[in-house]
Coordinates of C-alpha atoms in Angstrom, one line a residue:
M21 CA -8.4 26.3 -4.4
P22 CA -5.4 24.1 -3.6
F23 CA -4.4 21.6 -6.2
V24 CA -1.3 19.4 -6.9
T25 CA -0.4 18.2 -10.4
T26 CA 0.5 14.6 -10.7
Q27 CA 3.2 13.1 -12.9
D28 CA 0.7 12.4 -15.7
G29 CA -0.7 16.0 -15.5
V30 CA -3.8 15.5 -13.5
E31 CA -4.9 18.2 -11.1
I32 CA -5.8 16.8 -7.7
F33 CA -7.8 19.0 -5.2
F34 CA -6.9 18.7 -1.6
K35 CA -7.7 20.2 1.9
D36 CA -4.9 20.9 4.4
W37 CA -6.1 22.2 7.7
G38 CA -4.4 22.7 11.1
P39 CA -0.9 23.4 12.3
K40 CA 1.8 22.3 9.9
S41 CA 4.0 21.2 12.7
A42 CA 1.4 18.7 14.0
Q43 CA 1.2 15.1 13.1
P44 CA -0.8 14.7 9.9
I45 CA -3.9 12.5 9.6
V46 CA -4.6 11.8 5.9
F47 CA -8.0 10.7 4.8
H48 CA -8.9 8.7 1.6
H49 CA -12.5 8.6 0.6
G50 CA -14.7 5.9 -0.9
W51 CA -16.5 5.5 -4.2
P52 CA -18.1 7.7 -5.7
L53 CA -17.6 10.4 -3.1
S54 CA -15.1 13.2 -2.3
S55 CA -13.0 14.5 0.6
D56 CA -16.2 16.1 1.9
D57 CA -17.2 12.7 3.2
W58 CA -14.6 13.1 6.0
D59 CA -16.2 16.3 7.5
A60 CA -16.9 14.6 10.9
Q61 CA -13.4 13.1 11.2
M62 CA -11.5 16.2 9.9
L63 CA -13.2 18.5 12.3
F64 CA -12.8 16.1 15.2
F65 CA -9.0 15.6 14.7
L66 CA -8.5 19.3 13.9
H67 CA -10.0 20.1 17.3
H68 CA -7.6 17.6 18.9
G69 CA -4.6 19.5 17.5
Y70 CA -3.8 17.4 14.5
R71 CA -3.0 18.5 10.9
V72 CA -5.7 17.0 8.7
V73 CA -5.4 16.4 5.0
A74 CA -7.8 14.9 2.4
H75 CA -7.9 14.9 -1.4
D76 CA -10.5 14.3 -4.0
R77 CA -9.5 11.2 -6.1
R78 CA -9.0 11.8 -9.8
G79 CA -12.4 12.1 -11.5
H80 CA -14.1 12.7 -8.2
G81 CA -15.2 15.9 -6.4
R82 CA -13.2 18.9 -7.5
S83 CA -10.3 17.0 -9.1
A84 CA -9.8 16.9 -12.8
Q85 CA -12.3 14.7 -14.7
V86 CA -9.8 12.8 -16.8
D87 CA -10.7 9.7 -18.7
T88 CA -7.7 7.6 -17.7
G89 CA -6.0 6.2 -14.7
H90 CA -9.0 5.0 -12.7
D91 CA -7.2 2.1 -11.0
M92 CA -5.5 1.5 -7.7
D93 CA -2.0 2.2 -8.9
H94 CA -3.0 5.7 -10.1
Y95 CA -5.1 6.3 -7.0
A96 CA -2.1 5.6 -4.8
A97 CA 0.3 7.6 -7.0
D98 CA -2.1 10.6 -6.8
A99 CA -2.2 10.3 -3.0
F100 CA 1.6 10.2 -3.0
A101 CA 1.7 13.3 -5.2
V102 CA -0.3 15.1 -2.4
S103 CA 1.9 13.8 0.4
E104 CA 5.1 14.6 -1.5
S105 CA 3.9 18.1 -2.3
L106 CA 3.0 18.8 1.3
D107 CA 6.1 16.8 2.6
L108 CA 3.9 14.8 4.9
R109 CA 5.8 12.5 7.2
D110 CA 5.0 10.2 10.1
A111 CA 1.4 10.4 8.9
V112 CA -1.6 8.2 9.8
H113 CA -3.5 7.3 6.7
I114 CA -7.2 6.4 7.1
G115 CA -9.1 5.0 4.2
H116 CA -12.8 4.1 3.8
S117 CA -14.1 1.5 1.4
T118 CA -12.3 2.1 -1.9
G119 CA -10.2 4.6 0.0
G120 CA -9.1 1.6 2.2
G121 CA -7.8 0.0 -1.0
E122 CA -6.0 3.2 -1.9
V123 CA -4.4 3.3 1.6
A124 CA -3.2 -0.3 1.3
R125 CA -1.6 0.3 -2.1
Y126 CA -0.2 3.7 -1.0
V127 CA 1.5 2.3 2.1
A128 CA 2.8 -0.8 0.3
K129 CA 4.3 1.1 -2.6
H130 CA 5.0 4.7 -1.5
G131 CA 4.7 5.1 2.3
E132 CA 7.0 3.0 4.4
P133 CA 10.4 3.2 2.6
A134 CA 10.3 7.0 2.8
G135 CA 9.2 7.2 6.4
R136 CA 6.0 8.9 5.4
V137 CA 3.6 6.5 7.2
A138 CA 3.4 5.9 11.0
K139 CA 0.1 4.0 11.0
A140 CA -2.8 3.0 8.8
V141 CA -6.5 2.5 9.3
L142 CA -8.8 0.5 7.0
V143 CA -12.5 1.3 7.6
S144 CA -15.2 -0.8 5.8
A145 CA -12.4 -1.4 3.3
V146 CA -12.5 -3.4 0.1
P147 CA -9.2 -5.4 0.4
P148 CA -8.2 -8.0 -0.1
L149 CA -10.6 -8.8 -3.0
M150 CA -14.3 -8.3 -3.4
L151 CA -14.8 -10.3 -6.5
K152 CA -15.7 -14.0 -6.4
T153 CA -13.0 -16.1 -8.0
E154 CA -11.8 -19.7 -7.7
A155 CA -9.2 -18.6 -5.2
N156 CA -11.8 -16.3 -3.5
P157 CA -15.0 -18.3 -3.4
E158 CA -16.5 -16.1 -0.6
G159 CA -16.5 -13.0 -2.9
L160 CA -19.4 -11.4 -4.7
P161 CA -20.2 -12.6 -8.3
I162 CA -19.2 -10.4 -11.2
A163 CA -22.9 -10.0 -12.0
V164 CA -23.2 -7.8 -8.9
F165 CA -20.6 -5.4 -10.2
D166 CA -21.9 -5.6 -13.8
G167 CA -25.2 -4.4 -12.2
F168 CA -23.4 -1.4 -10.7
R169 CA -21.9 -0.6 -14.1
A170 CA -25.2 -0.9 -15.8
A171 CA -27.0 1.3 -13.3
T172 CA -24.2 3.9 -13.4
A173 CA -24.4 4.1 -17.2
A174 CA -28.2 4.1 -17.4
N175 CA -29.2 6.5 -14.7
R176 CA -26.4 7.4 -12.4
A177 CA -28.4 10.1 -10.5
Q178 CA -31.2 7.6 -9.6
F179 CA -28.7 4.8 -8.8
F180 CA -26.8 7.1 -6.4
L181 CA -30.0 8.1 -4.7
D182 CA -31.0 4.5 -4.2
V183 CA -27.6 3.5 -2.8
A184 CA -27.6 6.3 -0.3
S185 CA -31.2 5.9 0.7
G186 CA -30.8 2.2 1.3
P187 CA -27.8 -0.1 1.9
F188 CA -24.9 2.3 2.2
Y189 CA -26.1 3.7 5.6
G190 CA -28.5 0.9 6.5
F191 CA -31.5 3.1 6.0
N192 CA -33.3 0.1 4.5
R193 CA -33.2 -1.7 7.8
D194 CA -36.3 -2.0 10.0
G195 CA -36.3 0.7 12.6
A196 CA -33.5 2.8 11.0
T197 CA -33.6 6.5 11.5
V198 CA -33.4 7.9 8.0
Q199 CA -31.4 11.1 7.7
Q200 CA -32.4 13.0 4.5
G201 CA -29.4 15.4 4.8
V202 CA -27.0 12.5 4.8
I203 CA -28.6 11.0 1.7
R204 CA -28.6 14.4 -0.1
N205 CA -25.0 15.0 0.8
W206 CA -23.9 11.6 -0.5
W207 CA -25.8 12.2 -3.8
R208 CA -24.3 15.7 -4.1
Q209 CA -20.7 14.4 -3.7
G210 CA -21.3 11.6 -6.1
M211 CA -22.8 13.8 -8.8
M212 CA -19.9 16.2 -8.6
G213 CA -17.6 13.5 -10.0
S214 CA -17.4 12.1 -13.5
A215 CA -19.5 9.2 -14.8
K216 CA -16.3 7.8 -16.5
A217 CA -14.3 7.8 -13.3
H218 CA -17.2 6.2 -11.4
Y219 CA -17.8 3.6 -14.1
D220 CA -14.1 2.6 -14.3
G221 CA -13.7 2.8 -10.6
I222 CA -16.1 -0.2 -10.1
A223 CA -13.5 -2.5 -11.5
A224 CA -10.8 -0.9 -9.4
F225 CA -12.6 -1.5 -6.1
S226 CA -14.0 -4.9 -7.0
E227 CA -11.4 -6.7 -9.1
T228 CA -8.1 -5.5 -7.6
D229 CA -6.5 -8.3 -5.6
Q230 CA -4.6 -6.5 -2.8
T231 CA -3.4 -9.6 -0.9
D232 CA 0.2 -8.7 -1.6
D233 CA -0.3 -5.0 -0.5
L234 CA -1.6 -6.2 2.8
K235 CA 1.3 -8.6 3.3
A236 CA 3.8 -5.8 2.5
I237 CA 2.4 -3.4 5.2
T238 CA 4.4 -3.5 8.5
V239 CA 3.2 -0.4 10.3
P240 CA 0.5 -0.8 12.9
T241 CA -2.8 -1.1 11.1
L242 CA -6.3 -0.9 12.5
V243 CA -9.1 -2.6 10.7
L244 CA -12.6 -1.4 11.5
H245 CA -15.8 -2.9 10.0
G246 CA -19.5 -2.8 10.6
E247 CA -21.0 -6.3 11.1
D248 CA -24.1 -5.2 9.1
D249 CA -22.1 -3.8 6.1
Q250 CA -24.3 -4.5 3.0
I251 CA -21.8 -3.0 0.6
V252 CA -18.5 -4.6 1.6
P253 CA -19.4 -7.8 3.5
I254 CA -17.2 -8.2 6.5
A255 CA -16.5 -11.9 6.0
D256 CA -14.7 -11.3 2.7
A257 CA -13.0 -8.1 3.7
A258 CA -11.9 -7.2 7.3
L259 CA -11.9 -10.8 8.6
K260 CA -9.5 -11.8 5.8
S261 CA -7.4 -8.5 5.8
V262 CA -6.4 -8.7 9.4
K263 CA -5.0 -12.2 8.9
L264 CA -2.7 -10.9 6.1
L265 CA -1.4 -7.9 8.0
A266 CA 1.9 -8.3 9.9
N267 CA 0.8 -5.8 12.6
G268 CA -3.0 -5.7 12.3
T269 CA -5.8 -5.2 14.9
L270 CA -9.4 -5.8 14.2
K271 CA -12.4 -4.1 15.7
T272 CA -16.0 -4.8 14.6
Y273 CA -19.3 -3.1 15.4
P274 CA -22.5 -5.1 15.7
G275 CA -25.3 -3.6 13.5
F276 CA -23.2 -0.8 12.0
P277 CA -23.5 -0.1 8.3
H278 CA -21.0 0.6 5.6
G279 CA -21.3 4.3 6.1
M280 CA -20.7 4.1 9.9
L281 CA -18.1 6.9 9.8
T282 CA -21.1 9.2 9.2
T283 CA -24.0 7.6 11.0
H284 CA -21.9 6.5 14.1
H285 CA -19.0 9.0 14.1
D286 CA -19.6 9.6 17.8
V287 CA -18.4 6.0 18.4
I288 CA -15.9 5.6 15.6
N289 CA -14.0 8.9 16.1
P290 CA -12.8 8.1 19.7
D291 CA -11.7 4.7 18.6
L292 CA -9.6 6.3 15.8
L293 CA -8.1 8.8 18.2
A294 CA -7.2 6.1 20.7
F295 CA -5.4 4.2 17.9
V296 CA -3.6 7.3 16.6
K297 CA -2.4 8.2 20.2
G298 CA -1.6 4.7 21.3

């Protein structure tokens, strides 16, 4: 299987499909998943002639289950290691949830000076800051994330099943069409990763203030968010992020859940393609 080794010796798994001469679309997955969560988007863009690349974050999926580096700086550096190894340039980087934070940090620190990034997309993404603080009173209390940590440590398998069966895809809403295959695939991806990476990653996605990352991004950036996102509430994420971006565009979707890339890929994918081509 294809791996790249980072500067601190971590093996990162990646997928690289399609013509190497085509413009690359790079996908960054959410917590606690893997690059497999991008199946619907990778096949879609592959069929439209693009080169598609996605990696498993350290400690997630098929990447090394190391016990250190589970923070946004290392996440972005690992993504850079993949991009540098494959010499990806003029790429469009698309991140979901925690992966959106990874994209923001990557573009701000590694992407633009080297001409590696043409555009960015933040989907249901965690920036600028999920945690409630004095400066961010609309955020979620630390008790919410402490609960995530407790559930991950106590019975990760059950917690992951509960998240996928309920709020992640909006399957807890009245009238929702519950898709058992989607739930099982989410659980499968999560349980492939390490409990240590998932436990530490909660702080990474909830307590990292990425205001400065967003301000530093100058490439065209599309911000997509479901208005019924129960995981990353839109008011404290997308609605704030677009105001911090120098070249941002916001598109929201009434009733769509956090996992809308899976449940509503038939709607989201054409919007992504229009932005990439525009």
